[in-house]
Short mmCIF file of C-alpha atoms in Angstrom, two decimals:
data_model
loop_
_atom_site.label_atom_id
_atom_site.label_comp_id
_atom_site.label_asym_id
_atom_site.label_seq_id
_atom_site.Cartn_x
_atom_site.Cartn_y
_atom_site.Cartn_z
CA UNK M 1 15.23 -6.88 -12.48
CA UNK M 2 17.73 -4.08 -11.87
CA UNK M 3 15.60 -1.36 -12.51
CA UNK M 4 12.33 -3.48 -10.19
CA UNK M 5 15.04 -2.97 -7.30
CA UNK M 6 16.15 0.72 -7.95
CA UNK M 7 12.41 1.24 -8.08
CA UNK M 8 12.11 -0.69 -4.51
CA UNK M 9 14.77 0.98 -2.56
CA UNK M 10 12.98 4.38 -2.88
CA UNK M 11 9.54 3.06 -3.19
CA UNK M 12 9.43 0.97 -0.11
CA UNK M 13 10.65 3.64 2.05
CA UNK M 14 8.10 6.55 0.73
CA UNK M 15 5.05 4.73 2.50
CA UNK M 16 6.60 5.07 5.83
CA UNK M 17 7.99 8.50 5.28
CA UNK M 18 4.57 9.70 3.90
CA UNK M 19 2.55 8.41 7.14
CA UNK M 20 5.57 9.99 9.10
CA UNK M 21 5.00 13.46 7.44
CA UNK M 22 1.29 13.32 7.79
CA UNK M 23 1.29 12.54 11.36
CA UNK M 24 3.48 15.71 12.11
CA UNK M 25 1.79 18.05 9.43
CA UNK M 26 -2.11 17.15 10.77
CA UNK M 27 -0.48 16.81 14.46
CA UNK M 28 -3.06 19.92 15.77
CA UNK M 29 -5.50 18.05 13.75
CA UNK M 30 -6.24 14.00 15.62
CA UNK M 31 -9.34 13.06 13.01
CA UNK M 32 -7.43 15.39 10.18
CA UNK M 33 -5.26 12.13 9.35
CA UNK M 34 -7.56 9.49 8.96
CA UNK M 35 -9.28 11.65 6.29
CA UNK M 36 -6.21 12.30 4.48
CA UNK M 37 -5.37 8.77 4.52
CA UNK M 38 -8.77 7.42 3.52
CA UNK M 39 -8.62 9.87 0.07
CA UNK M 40 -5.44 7.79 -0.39
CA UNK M 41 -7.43 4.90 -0.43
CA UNK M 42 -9.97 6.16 -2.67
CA UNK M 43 -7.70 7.39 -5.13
CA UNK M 44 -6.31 3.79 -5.26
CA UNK M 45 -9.86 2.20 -5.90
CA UNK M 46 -10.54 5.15 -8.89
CA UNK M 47 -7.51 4.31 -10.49
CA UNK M 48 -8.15 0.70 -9.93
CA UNK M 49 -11.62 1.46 -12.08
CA UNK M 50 -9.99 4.22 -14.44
CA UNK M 51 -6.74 2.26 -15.48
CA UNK M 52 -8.91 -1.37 -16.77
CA UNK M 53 -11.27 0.42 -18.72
CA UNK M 54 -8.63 3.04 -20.11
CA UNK M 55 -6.63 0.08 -21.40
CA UNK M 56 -9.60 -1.59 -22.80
CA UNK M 57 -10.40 1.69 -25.40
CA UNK M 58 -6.59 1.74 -26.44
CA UNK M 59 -6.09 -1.93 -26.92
CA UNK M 60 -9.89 -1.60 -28.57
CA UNK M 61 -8.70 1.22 -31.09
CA UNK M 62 -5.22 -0.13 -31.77
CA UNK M 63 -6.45 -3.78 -32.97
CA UNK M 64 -4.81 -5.41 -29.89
CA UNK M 65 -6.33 -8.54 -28.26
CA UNK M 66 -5.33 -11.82 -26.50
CA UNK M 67 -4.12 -14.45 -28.27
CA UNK M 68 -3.97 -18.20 -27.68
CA UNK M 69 -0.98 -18.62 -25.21
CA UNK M 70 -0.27 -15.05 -25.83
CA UNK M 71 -0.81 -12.30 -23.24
CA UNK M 72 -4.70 -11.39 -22.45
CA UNK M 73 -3.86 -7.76 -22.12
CA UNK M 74 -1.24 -6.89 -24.66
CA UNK M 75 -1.03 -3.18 -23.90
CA UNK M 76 -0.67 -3.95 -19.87
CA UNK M 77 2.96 -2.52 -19.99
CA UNK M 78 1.37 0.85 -20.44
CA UNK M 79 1.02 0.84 -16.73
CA UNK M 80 4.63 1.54 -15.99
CA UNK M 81 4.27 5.19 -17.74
CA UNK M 82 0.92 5.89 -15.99
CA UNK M 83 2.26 5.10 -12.42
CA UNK M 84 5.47 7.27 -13.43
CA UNK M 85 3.17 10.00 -14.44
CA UNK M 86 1.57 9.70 -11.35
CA UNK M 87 4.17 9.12 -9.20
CA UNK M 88 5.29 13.07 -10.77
CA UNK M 89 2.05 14.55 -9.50
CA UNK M 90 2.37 13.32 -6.45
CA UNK M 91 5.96 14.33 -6.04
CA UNK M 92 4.96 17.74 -6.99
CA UNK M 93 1.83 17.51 -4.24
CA UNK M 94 4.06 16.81 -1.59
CA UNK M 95 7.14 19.95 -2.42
CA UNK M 96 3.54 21.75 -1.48
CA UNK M 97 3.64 20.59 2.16
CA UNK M 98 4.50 23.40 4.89
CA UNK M 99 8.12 23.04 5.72
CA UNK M 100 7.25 23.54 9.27
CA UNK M 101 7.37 22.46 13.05
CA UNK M 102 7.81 18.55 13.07
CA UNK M 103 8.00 18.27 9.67
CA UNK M 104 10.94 20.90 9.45
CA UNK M 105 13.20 18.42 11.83
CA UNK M 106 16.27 17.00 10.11
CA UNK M 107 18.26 13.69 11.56
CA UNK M 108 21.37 14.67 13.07
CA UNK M 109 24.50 12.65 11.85
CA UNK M 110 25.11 9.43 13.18
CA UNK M 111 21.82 9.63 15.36
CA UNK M 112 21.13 6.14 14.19
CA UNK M 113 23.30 4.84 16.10
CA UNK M 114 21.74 6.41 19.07
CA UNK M 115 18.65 4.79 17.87
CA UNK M 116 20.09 1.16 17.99
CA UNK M 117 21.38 1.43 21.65
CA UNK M 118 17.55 1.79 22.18
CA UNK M 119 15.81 -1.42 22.88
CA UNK M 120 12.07 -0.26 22.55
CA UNK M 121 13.01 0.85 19.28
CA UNK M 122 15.19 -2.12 18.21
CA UNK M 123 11.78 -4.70 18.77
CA UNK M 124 9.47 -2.35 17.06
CA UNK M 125 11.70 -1.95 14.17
CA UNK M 126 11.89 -6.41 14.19
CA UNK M 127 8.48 -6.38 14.05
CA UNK M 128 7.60 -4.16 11.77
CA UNK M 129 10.97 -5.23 9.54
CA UNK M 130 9.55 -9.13 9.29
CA UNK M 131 5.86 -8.25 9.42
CA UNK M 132 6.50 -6.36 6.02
CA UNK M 133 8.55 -9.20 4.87
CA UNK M 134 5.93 -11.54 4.53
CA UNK M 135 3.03 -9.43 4.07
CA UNK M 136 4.34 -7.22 1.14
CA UNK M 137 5.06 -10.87 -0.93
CA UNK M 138 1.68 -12.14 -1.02
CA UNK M 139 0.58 -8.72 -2.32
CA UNK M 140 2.98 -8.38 -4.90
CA UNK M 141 2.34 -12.28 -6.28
CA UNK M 142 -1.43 -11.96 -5.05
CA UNK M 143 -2.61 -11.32 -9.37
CA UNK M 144 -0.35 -14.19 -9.92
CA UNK M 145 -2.31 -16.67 -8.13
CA UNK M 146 -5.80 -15.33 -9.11
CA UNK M 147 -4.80 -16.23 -12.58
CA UNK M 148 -3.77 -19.30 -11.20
CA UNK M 149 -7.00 -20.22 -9.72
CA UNK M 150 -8.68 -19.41 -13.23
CA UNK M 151 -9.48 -15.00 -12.83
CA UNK M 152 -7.97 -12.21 -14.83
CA UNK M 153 -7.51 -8.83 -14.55
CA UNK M 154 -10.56 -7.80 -13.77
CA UNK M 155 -11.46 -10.64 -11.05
CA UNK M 156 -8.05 -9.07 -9.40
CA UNK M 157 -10.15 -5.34 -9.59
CA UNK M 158 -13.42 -6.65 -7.65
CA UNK M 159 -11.33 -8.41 -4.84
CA UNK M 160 -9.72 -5.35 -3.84
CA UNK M 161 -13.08 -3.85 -3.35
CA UNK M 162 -13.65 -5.96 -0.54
CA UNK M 163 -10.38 -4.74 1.61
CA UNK M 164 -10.91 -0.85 -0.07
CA UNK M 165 -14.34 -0.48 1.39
CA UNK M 166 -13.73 -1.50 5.10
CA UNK M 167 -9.91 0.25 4.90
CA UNK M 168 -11.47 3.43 3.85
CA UNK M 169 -13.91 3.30 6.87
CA UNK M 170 -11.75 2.05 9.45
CA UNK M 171 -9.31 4.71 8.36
CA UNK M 172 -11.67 7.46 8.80
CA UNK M 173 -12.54 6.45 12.59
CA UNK M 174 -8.32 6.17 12.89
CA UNK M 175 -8.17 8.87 15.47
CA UNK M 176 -10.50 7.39 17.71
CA UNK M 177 -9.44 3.65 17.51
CA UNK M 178 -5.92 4.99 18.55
CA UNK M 179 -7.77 6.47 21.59
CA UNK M 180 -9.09 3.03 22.45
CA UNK M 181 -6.68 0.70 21.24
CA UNK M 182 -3.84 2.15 21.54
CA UNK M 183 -0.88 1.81 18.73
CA UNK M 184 0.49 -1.47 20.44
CA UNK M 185 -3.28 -2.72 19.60
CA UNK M 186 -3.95 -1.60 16.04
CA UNK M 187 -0.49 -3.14 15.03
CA UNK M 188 -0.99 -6.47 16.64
CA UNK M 189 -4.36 -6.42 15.00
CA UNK M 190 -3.11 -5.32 11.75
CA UNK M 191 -0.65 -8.23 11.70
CA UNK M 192 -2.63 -10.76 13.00
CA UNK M 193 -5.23 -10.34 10.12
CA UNK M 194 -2.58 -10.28 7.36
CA UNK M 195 -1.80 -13.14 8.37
CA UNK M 196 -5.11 -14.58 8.46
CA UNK M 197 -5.61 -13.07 4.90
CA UNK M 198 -2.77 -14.70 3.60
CA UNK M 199 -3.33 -18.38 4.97
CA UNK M 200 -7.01 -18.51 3.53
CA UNK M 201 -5.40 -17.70 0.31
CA UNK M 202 -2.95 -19.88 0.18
CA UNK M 203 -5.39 -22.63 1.26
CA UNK M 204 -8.60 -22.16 -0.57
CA UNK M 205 -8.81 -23.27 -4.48
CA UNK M 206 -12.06 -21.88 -5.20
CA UNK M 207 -11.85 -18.42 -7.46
CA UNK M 208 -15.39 -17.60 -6.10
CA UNK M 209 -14.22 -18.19 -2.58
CA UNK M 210 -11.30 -16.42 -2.79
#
């Protein structure tokens, strides 16, 4: 538990910093970002693919399988070394970034208190604080309840397909649906179908449905 909330502290804030970064590195670029983003995406579906069938071979080779009230992937905790190797790489990717421009810029001390006396930024950062709140839960229990409602591991791999496929495409197109909708608009939509996505999931029973 103490080393899940180490983990959290750092890896909730990297997201945020990452998009941050990206925005101000691909800033002479508008259509630059959505690509970048989007191979994000498909990394996450490869590794989605890679990872099962990895852990399949090893668990095949070393004599390991599910047992009767027993774990049905014995070897699963070899995913905590593979996302630390990974999480390595991508450190080392990102020392690679020009230190330049927008990127370069450095908070000055105590400027966060100049942010607070600013109400614009106050809401946004309300929203945004309780929108991850209860969106980031869901994920993080969201294997829990497919095994609940009678999947496994790999039922959990095929449903992410279905938000992977539209993401990736939507996140291509980013530049232009900024143009058109405006940030104010692709956050409210954002939100909105979270919670949408959440509701029907809480609701429905059916694994094929879900």
């Amino acid at each position: 538990l103490a080393a899940t909330a180490l983990f959290a502290v750092f890896a909730r804030a990297v997201i945020p910093m990452l998009l941050s970064v990206s925005l101000s590195a691909l800033d002479d670029h508008p259509h630059a970002f959505g690509w970048v983003r989007a191979f994000g995406t498909v990394g996450f579906a490869a590794s989605m693919f890679a990872f099962p069938a990895a852990l399949e071979t090893y668990q095949a080779s070393h004599g390991l399988a599910a047992t009767p009230g027993g774990p049905t992937e014995p070897a699963l905790g070899l995913l905590f070394p593979t996302a630390a190797a990974l999480s390595v790489i991508a450190a080392a990717a990102a020392l690679t970034i020009p230190n330049r421009g927008a990127v370069a810029l450095r908070a000055a001390r105590g400027e966060w208190k100049v942010l607070l006396r600013n109400p614009r930024f106050v809401r946004l950062l309300t929203v945004c604080t309780l929108a991850f709140l209860f969106v980031n839960g869901p994920m993080e229990i969201f294997p829990i309840l497919v095994r609940e409602r009678g999947g496994n591991l790999e039922s959990v791999r095929d449903m992410w397909l279905f938000m992977l496929v539209p993401e990736t495409l939507l996140i291509v197109v980013l530049g232009s649906l900024v143009r058109r909708l405006g940030a104010r608009g692709l956050l409210a939509i954002g939100i909105f179908a979270s919670s949408a996505r959440w509701l029907l999931c809480g609701t429905i029973e059916s694994l094929p449905l879900l």
